[in-house]
XYZ file of C-alpha atoms in Angstrom:
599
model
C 31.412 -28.143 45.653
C 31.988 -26.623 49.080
C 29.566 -25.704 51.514
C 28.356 -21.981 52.341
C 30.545 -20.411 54.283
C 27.584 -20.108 57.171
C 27.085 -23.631 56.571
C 30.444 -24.864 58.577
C 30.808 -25.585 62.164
C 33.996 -25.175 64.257
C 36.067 -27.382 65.953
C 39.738 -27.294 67.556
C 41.917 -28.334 70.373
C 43.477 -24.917 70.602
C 46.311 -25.687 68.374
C 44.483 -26.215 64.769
C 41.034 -26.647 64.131
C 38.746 -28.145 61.188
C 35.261 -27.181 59.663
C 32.697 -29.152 59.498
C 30.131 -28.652 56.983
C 26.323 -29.406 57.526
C 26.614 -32.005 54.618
C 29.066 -34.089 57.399
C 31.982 -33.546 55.821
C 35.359 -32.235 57.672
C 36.316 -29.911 54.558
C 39.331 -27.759 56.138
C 41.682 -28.422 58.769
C 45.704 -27.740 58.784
C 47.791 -29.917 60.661
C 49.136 -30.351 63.807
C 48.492 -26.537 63.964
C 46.302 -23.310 62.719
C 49.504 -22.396 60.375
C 50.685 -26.110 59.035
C 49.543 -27.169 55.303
C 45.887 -28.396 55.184
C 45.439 -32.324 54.393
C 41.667 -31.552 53.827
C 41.464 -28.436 51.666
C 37.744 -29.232 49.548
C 37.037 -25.976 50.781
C 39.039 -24.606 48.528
C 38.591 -26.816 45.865
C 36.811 -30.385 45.768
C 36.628 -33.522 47.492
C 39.262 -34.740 45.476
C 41.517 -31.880 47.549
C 41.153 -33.793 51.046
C 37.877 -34.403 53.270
C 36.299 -36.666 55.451
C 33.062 -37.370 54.765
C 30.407 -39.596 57.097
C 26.348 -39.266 56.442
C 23.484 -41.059 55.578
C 23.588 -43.239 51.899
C 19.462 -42.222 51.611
C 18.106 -39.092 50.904
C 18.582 -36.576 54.065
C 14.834 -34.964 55.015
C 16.128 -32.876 57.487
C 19.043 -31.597 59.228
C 19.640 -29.773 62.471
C 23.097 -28.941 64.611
C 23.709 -27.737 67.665
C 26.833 -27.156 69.679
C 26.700 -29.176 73.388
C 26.334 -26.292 75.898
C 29.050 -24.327 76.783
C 31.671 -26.029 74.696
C 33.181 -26.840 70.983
C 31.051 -30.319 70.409
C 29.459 -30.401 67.649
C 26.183 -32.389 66.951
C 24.540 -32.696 63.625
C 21.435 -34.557 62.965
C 20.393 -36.583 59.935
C 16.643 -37.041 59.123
C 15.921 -39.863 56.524
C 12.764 -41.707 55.772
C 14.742 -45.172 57.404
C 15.648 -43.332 61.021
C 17.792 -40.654 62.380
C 21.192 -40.741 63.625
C 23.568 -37.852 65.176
C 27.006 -37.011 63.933
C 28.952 -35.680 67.014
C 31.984 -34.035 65.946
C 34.887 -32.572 68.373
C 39.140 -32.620 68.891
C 40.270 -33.246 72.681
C 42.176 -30.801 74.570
C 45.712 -31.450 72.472
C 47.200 -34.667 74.362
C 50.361 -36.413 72.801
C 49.240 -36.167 69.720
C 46.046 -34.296 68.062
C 42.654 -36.124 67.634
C 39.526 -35.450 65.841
C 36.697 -37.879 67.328
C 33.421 -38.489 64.727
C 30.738 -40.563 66.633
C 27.769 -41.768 64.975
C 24.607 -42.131 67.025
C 21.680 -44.102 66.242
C 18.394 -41.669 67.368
C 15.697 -43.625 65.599
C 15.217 -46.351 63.233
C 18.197 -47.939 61.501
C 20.107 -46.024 59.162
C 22.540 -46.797 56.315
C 25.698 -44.785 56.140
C 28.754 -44.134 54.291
C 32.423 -43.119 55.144
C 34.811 -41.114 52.790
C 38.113 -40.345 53.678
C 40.320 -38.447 51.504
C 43.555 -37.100 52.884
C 45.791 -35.331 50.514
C 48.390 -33.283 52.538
C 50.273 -30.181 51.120
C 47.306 -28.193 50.727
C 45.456 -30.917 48.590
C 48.069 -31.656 46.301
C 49.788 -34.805 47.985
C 48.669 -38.238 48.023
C 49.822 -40.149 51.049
C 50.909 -43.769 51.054
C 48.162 -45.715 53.041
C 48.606 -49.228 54.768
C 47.271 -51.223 57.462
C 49.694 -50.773 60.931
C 51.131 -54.698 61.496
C 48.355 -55.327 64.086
C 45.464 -54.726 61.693
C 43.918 -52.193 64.268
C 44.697 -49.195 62.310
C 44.654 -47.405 58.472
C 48.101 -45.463 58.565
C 48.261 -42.439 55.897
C 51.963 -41.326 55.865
C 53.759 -38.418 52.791
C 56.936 -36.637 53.819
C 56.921 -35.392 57.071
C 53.230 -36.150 57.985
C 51.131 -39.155 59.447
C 47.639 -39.869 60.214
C 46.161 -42.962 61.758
C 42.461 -43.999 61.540
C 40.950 -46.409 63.993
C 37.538 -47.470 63.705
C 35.468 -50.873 64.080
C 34.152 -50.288 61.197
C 35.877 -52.585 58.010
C 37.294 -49.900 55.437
C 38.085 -50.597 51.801
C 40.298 -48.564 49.338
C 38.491 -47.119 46.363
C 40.241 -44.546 44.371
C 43.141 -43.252 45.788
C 40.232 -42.909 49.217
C 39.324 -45.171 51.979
C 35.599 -46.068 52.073
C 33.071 -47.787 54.372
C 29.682 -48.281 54.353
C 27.870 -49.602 57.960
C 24.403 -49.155 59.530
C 23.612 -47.489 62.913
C 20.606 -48.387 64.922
C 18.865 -46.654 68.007
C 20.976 -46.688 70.724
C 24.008 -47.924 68.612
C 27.503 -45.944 68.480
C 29.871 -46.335 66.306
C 33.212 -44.411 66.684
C 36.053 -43.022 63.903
C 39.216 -41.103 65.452
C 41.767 -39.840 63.294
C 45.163 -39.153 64.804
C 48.013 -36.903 63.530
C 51.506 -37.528 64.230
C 54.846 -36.885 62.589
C 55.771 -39.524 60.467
C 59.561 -40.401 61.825
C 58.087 -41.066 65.285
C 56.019 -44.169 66.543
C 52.603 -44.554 65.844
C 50.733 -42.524 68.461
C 48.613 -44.463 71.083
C 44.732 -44.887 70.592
C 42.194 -42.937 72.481
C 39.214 -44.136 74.300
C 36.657 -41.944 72.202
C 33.980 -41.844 74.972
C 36.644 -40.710 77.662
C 37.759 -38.513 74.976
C 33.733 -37.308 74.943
C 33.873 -36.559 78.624
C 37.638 -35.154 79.059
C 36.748 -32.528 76.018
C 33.040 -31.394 77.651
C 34.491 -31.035 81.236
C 37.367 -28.844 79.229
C 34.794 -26.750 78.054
C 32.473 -26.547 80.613
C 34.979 -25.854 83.434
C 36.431 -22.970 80.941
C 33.099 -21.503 80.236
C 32.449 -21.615 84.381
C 35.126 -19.297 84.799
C 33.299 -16.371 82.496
C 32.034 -13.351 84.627
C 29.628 -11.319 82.168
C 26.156 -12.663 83.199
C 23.857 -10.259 81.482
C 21.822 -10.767 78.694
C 23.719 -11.582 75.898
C 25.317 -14.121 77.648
C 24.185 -17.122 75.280
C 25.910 -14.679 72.645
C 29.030 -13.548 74.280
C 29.781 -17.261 75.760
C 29.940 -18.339 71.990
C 32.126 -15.620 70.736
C 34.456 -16.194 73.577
C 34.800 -20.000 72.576
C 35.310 -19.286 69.418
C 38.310 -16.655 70.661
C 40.020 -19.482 72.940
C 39.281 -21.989 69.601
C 41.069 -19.853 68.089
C 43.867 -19.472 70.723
C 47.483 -21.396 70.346
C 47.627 -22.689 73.357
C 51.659 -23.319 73.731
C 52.437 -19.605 72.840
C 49.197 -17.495 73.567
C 48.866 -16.370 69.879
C 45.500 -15.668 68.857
C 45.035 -16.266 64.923
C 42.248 -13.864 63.040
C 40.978 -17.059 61.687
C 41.738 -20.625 60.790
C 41.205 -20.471 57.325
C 42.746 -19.044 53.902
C 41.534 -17.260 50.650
C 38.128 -17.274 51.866
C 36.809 -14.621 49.366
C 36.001 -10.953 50.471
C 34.006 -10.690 47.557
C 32.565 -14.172 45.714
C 34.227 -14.709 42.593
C 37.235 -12.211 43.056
C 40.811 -12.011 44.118
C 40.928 -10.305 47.462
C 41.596 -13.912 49.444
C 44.251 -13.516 52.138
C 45.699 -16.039 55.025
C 44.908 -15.262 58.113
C 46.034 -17.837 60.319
C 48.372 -15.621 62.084
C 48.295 -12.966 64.549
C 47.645 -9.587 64.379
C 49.319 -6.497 66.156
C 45.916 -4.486 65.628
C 43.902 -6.892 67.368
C 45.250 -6.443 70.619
C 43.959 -3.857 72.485
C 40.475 -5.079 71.266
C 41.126 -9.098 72.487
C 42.878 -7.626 75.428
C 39.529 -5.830 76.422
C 37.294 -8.674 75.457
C 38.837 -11.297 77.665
C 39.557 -9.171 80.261
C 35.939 -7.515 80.742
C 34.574 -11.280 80.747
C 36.928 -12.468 83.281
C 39.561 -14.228 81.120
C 42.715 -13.088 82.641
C 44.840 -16.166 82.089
C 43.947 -16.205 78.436
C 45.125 -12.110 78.562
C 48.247 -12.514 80.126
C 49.243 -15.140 77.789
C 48.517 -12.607 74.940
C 50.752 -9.335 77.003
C 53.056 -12.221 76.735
C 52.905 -13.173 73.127
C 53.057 -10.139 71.692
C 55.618 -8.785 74.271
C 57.712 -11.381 72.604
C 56.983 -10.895 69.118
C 57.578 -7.372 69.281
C 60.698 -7.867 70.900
C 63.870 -6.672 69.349
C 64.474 -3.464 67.332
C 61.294 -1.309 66.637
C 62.528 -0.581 63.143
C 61.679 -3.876 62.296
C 58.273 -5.032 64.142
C 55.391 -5.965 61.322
C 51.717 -5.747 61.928
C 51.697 -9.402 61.921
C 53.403 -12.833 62.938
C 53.304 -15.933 62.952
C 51.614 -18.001 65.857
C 55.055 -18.175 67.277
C 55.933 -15.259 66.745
C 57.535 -16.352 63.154
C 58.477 -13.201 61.283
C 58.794 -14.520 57.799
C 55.457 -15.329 56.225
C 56.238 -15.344 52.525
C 53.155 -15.204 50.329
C 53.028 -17.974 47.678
C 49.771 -19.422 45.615
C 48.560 -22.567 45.840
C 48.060 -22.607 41.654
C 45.996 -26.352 41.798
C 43.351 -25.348 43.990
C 40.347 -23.733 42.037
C 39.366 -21.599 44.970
C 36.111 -21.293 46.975
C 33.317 -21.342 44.562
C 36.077 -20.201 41.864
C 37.558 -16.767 43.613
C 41.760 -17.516 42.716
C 44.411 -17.017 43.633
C 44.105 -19.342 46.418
C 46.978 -17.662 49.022
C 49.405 -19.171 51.532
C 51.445 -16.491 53.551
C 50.627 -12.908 53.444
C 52.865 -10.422 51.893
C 51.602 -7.886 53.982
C 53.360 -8.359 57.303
C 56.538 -6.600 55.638
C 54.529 -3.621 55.493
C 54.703 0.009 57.391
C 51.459 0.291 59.312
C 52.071 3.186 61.872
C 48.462 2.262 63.632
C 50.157 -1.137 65.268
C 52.762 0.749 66.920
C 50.072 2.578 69.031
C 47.917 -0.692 69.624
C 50.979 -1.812 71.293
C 51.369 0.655 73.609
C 47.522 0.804 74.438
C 47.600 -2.733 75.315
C 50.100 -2.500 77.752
C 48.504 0.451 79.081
C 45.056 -1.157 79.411
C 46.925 -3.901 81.522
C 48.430 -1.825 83.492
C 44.936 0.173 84.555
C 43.545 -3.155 84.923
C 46.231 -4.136 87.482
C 47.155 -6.985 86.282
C 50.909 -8.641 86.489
C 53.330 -7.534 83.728
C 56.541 -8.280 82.782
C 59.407 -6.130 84.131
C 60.721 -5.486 80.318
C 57.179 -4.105 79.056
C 58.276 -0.307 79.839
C 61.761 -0.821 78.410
C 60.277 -1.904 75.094
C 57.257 0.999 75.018
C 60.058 3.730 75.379
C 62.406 2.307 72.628
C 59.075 1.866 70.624
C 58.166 5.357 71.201
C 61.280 6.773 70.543
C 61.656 5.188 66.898
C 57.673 6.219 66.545
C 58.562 9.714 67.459
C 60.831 9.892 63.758
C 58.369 7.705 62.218
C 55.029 9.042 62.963
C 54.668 11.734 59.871
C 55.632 9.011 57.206
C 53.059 7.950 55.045
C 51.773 4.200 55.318
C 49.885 1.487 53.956
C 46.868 1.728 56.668
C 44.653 -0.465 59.061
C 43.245 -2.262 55.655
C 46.537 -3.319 54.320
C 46.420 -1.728 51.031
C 49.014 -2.439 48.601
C 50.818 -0.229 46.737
C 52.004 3.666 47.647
C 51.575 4.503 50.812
C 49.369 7.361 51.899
C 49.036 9.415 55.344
C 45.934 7.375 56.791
C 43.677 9.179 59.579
C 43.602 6.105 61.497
C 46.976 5.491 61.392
C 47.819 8.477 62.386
C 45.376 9.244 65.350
C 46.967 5.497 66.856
C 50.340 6.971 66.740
C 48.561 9.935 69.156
C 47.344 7.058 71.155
C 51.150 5.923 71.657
C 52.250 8.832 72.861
C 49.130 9.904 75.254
C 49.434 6.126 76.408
C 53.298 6.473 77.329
C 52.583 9.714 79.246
C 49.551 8.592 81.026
C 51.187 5.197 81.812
C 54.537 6.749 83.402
C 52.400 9.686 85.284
C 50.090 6.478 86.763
C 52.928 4.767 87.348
C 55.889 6.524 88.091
C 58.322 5.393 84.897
C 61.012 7.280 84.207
C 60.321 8.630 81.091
C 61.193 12.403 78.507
C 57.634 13.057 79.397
C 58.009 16.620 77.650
C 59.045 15.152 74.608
C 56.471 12.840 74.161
C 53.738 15.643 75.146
C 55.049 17.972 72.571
C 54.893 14.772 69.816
C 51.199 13.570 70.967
C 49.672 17.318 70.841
C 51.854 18.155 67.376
C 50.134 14.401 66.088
C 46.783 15.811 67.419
C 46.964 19.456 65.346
C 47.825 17.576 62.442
C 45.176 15.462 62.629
C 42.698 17.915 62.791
C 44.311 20.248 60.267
C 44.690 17.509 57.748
C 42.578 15.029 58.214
C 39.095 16.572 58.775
C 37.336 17.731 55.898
C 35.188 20.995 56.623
C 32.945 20.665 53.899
C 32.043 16.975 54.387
C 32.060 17.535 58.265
C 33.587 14.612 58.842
C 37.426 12.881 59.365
C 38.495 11.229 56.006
C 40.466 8.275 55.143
C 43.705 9.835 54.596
C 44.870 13.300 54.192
C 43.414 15.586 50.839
C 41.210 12.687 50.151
C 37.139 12.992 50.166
C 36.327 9.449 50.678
C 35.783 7.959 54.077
C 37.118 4.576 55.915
C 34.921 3.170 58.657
C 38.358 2.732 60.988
C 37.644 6.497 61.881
C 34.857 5.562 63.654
C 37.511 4.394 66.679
C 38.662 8.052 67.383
C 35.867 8.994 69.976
C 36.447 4.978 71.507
C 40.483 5.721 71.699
C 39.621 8.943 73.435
C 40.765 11.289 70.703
C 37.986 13.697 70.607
C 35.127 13.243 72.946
C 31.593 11.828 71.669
C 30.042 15.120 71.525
C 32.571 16.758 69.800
C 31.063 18.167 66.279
C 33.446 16.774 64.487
C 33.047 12.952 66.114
C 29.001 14.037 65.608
C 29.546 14.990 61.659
C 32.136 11.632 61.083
C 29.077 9.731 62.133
C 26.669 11.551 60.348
C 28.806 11.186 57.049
C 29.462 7.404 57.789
C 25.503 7.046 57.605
C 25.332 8.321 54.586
C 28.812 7.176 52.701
C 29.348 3.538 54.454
C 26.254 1.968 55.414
C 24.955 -0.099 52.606
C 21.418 -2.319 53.635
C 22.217 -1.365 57.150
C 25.654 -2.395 57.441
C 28.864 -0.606 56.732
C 31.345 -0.975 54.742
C 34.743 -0.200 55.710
C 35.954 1.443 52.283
C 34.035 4.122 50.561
C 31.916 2.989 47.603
C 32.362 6.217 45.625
C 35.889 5.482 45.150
C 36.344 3.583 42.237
C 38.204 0.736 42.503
C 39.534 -2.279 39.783
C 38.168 -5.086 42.230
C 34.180 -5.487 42.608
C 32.799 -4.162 45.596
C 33.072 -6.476 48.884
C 30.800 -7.126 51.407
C 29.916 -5.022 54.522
C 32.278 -5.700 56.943
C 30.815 -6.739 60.029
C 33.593 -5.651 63.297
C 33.146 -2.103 61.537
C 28.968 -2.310 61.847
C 29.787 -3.115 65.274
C 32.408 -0.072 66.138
C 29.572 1.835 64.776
C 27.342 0.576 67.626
C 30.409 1.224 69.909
C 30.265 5.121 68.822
C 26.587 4.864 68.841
C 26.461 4.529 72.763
C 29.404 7.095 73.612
C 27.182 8.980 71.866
C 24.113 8.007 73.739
C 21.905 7.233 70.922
C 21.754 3.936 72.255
C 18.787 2.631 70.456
C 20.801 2.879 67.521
C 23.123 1.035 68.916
C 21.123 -1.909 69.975
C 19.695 -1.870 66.331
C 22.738 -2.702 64.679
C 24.294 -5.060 67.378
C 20.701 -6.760 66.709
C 21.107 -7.023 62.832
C 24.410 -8.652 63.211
C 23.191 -10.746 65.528
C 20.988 -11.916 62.906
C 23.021 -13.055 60.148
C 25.368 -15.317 62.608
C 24.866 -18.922 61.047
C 22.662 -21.100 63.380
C 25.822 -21.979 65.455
C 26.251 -18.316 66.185
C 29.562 -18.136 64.092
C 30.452 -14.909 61.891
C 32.681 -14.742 59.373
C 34.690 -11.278 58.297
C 32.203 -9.626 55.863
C 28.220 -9.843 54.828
C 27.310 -9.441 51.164
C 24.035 -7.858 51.702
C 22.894 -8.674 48.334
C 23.781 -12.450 48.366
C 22.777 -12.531 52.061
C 25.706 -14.518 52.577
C 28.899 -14.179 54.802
C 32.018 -13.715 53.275
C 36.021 -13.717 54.055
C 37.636 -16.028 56.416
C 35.524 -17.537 58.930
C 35.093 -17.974 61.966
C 36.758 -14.495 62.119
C 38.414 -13.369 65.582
C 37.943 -9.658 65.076
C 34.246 -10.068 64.355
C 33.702 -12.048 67.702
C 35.653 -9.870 69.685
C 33.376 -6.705 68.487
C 30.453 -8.461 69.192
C 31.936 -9.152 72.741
C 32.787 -5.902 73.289
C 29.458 -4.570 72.055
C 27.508 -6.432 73.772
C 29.065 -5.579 77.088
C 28.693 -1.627 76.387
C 25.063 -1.960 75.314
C 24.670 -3.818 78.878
C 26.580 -1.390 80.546
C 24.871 1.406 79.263
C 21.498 -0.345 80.067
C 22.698 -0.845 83.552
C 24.340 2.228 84.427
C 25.950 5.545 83.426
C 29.248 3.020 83.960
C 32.381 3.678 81.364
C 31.473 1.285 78.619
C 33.713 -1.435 78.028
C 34.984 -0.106 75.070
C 35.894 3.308 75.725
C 39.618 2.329 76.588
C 40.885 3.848 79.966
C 42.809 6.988 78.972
């Protein structure tokens, strides 16, 4: 059985990354990248699925982790009643082929351990062909198109379809393990020196982390969730993946389990803000430049989603062998929901681009030609109903939130070619963005709940309406804004968190957990609205339930008092980012917050 889903570590070398679970075992990773087929997938099934495994044979007394400051090495420690040892766990910046690097450290005493290594590539379903290379120096596992060496001092043994070792580690000793990847047509990659590897990988980190220019008091907090962003980060395209993992259940036991290793339209303006405001502007530009590519091409047909580079077709299939974390099936690969209309990305677009044009930072010379043929198809498109922010499937409805980002499209086109100087049918677009606006408020506000609704004629609520005052749709003060937060309080929050659908609407799937970037937009509208010890109260309380490593997956089941969904999750960390720099902005100053988009 898998590990809780706080119980995993990261690691990564910017093009894939693994978990590690406190147990010592390496329990997901696809490879070479965040979107390949997994060759350990026990996290979504059993060991018998793929994992690498390395801890102490005796009874553990006590464990304890810790990521090496300012960077993605991981170090677990194993108490027994015969010593201590430390497990230091970590993938190089991506050479000439990908590494992970285990190291086992003698601390104290001397302490028995085993080795398991179970690679099944193809999700967990193939069982690779293993063999010594002609040298004797290395375990070669090679199926179809995939390879992956293991070098180690340590004698291995097949048992059972898995390679095996058991060795001791004394204080002082260390005893290394690197497993390579590399495609199997081409020569077996070259070994690595794992302690250069040690000190090439902490001098990435540190020397990345050095460049970060928010220095208040969440630092410590903000310096982890911006790791976890570049972690998360393709580093030959720019992409930015909402998490490495799939079917991670929303709710434990069910069926809402979705991929999300690829990269989201609706994240931008959000990462865009996040690594800007913390001085990351080579990591933004290489985003304006992914998605100005994956947008490119005829508006008609750009998706909420694509691939890491910039694929388009990401056909949803189920991986029928796997059983699913802790049972919740169907276990998915691909997501069936970048074919779908969701009129809110269209505006995130053209925000972005707007944001990094305030921010004054270099853009490329087709960005404007692209926003005007995006705002032209958006100006017959906008009044269509849609399948929303949350991706729901089946008939589309006319979604608040979708519909207030299609305002922000136009209001960002107009303010971008008055700041500017573009050429552009400025009175068009002001005619569409105050037409959008009346609509909005006609429709979309419900008088006798005082508050903006999830879709037009419905009386349920959706916590993406808490973005209008941040998007600059109505001010903070605004009675309306006031009400909308006054109705989420009583509708959404559940244990202090909210949820981001409506629990009074009845639903065939059991309820999910709270999820935790909309607890955090709360917070945003919180201190726009100046009740900033609110604010700080719920920033606090997700603070809380980040694992020990200060990861956060998507959601929080407040009952379990567990996290939930795919983890670590990109949107989660860039809220808390962008949270924590208004609450220290607003502590500071009466400065703009950081997430009160320039408008």
């Amino acid at each position: 059985m898998s590990c809780r889903i706080e119980d995993y570590g990261l690691i990564g070398d910017c093009e894939t990354a693994a978990l590690v679970g406190r147990d010592g075992s390496i329990d997901w990773l696809c490879w070479p990248a965040f979107d390949s087929d997994a060759c350990f997938a026990a996290l979504l099934g059993t060991h018998k699925h793929g994992r690498w495994l390395i801890a102490p044979v005796e009874e553990v007394t006590g464990t304890s982790r810790r990521y090496w400051d300012n960077t993605l090495i991981l170090e677990t420690r194993f108490e027994t009643a015969d010593g201590a040892v430390d497990l230091i766990d970590f993938m190089p910046p991506r050479g000439n082929a990908s590494d992970v690097v285990r190291l086992v450290r003698g601390v104290r005493g001397r302490v028995k351990m085993h080795m398991q290594l179970v690679i099944r590539f193809g999700f967990g379903v193939d069982i690779p062909w293993v063999k010594k290379t002609e040298d004797g120096s290395a375990l070669l596992a090679i199926c179809g198109q995939d390879m992956t060496v293991l070098r180690t001092p340590v004698e291995t043994r097949g048992e059972d379809l898995t390679t095996v070792a058991d060795f001791e580690v004394g204080e002082g000793d260390t005893i290394p393990f690197v497993l390579t990847y590399g495609p199997s047509h081409l020569p077996v990659p070259k070994p690595i020196d794992p302690s250069y590897a040690l000190k090439d990988t902490e001098a990435f980190w540190s020397e990345w982390c050095s460049r970060c220019t928010y220095q208040s008091e969440y630092r410590d907090l903000v310096m982890r969730s911006l790791i976890t962003l570049k972690a998360q980060t393709y580093a030959p395209t720019g992409g930015i993946v909402a998490a490495p993992t799939t079917s991670l259940p929303e709710k434990l036991g069910g069926a809402r389990n979705w991929d999300y290793r690829f990269c989201w339209l609706r994240d931008a303006t959000f990462t865009l803000l996040a690594l800007m405001n913390s001085g990351y502007t080579e990591e933004a530009s290489a985003w304006h430049h992914w998605l100005l590519r994956a947008a490119a091409g005829s508006p008609a047909n750009m998706q909420i989603m694509y691939g890491i580079m910039g694929q388009r077709r990401l056909l949803e299939w189920e991986a029928t062998w796997l059983p699913g974390y802790e049972g919740a099936r169907p276990v998915r690969i691909g997501n069936a929901a970048h074919a779908q209309l969701q009129l809110d990305v269209y505006g995130e677009l053209i925000d972005a681009f707007h944001q990094w044009r305030v921010a004054k930072l270099e853009m490329d010379e087709t960005s404007w030609a692209l926003e005007c043929a995006v705002l032209q198809h958006l100006a017959g498109r906008w009044d269509q109903p849609d399948h929303g922010i949350w991706e729901r499937r089946g008939a589309g409805r006319h979604y608040v939130s979708s519909k207030v980002m299609t305002w922000v499209a136009f209001d960002r086109g107009i303010k971008s070619a008055e700041m500017f100087g573009f050429k552009a049918p400025l009175v068009k677009w002001r005619v569409l963005r105050d037409a959008i606006h009346r609509d909005v408020c006609a429709r979309g506000f419900d008088p006798e709940l005082n508050a903006f609704v999830e879709s037009y004629g419905s009386k349920m609520l959706d916590a993406s309406i808490l973005l209008l005052p941040s998007v600059g749709f109505l001010p903070p003060e605004d009675p309306r804004v006031r009400g909308t937060l006054e109705a989420t309080e009583r509708y959404l929050m559940r244990d202090g968190f909210v949820l981001r659908h409506d629990p009074r609407e009845v639903e065939k799937q059991p309820a999910e957990g709270a999820f935790l970037a909309c607890t955090l937009w709360l917070a945003d509208a919180y201190v726009l609205a100046g009740e900033f010890a609110k604010a700080q109260e719920l920033f606090d309380r997700v603070v809380a339930i980040a694992n020990d490593l200060g990861l956060l997956a998507e959601e929080y089941d407040t009952e379990a008092r567990r996290q939930t969904g795919n983890f670590p999750q990109a949107l989660t960390h860039i809220a808390l980012i962008n949270t924590a720099q208004n609450l220290s902005l607003a502590k500071k100053s009466t400065e703009k917050p950081a997430m009160q988009r320039s408008k």
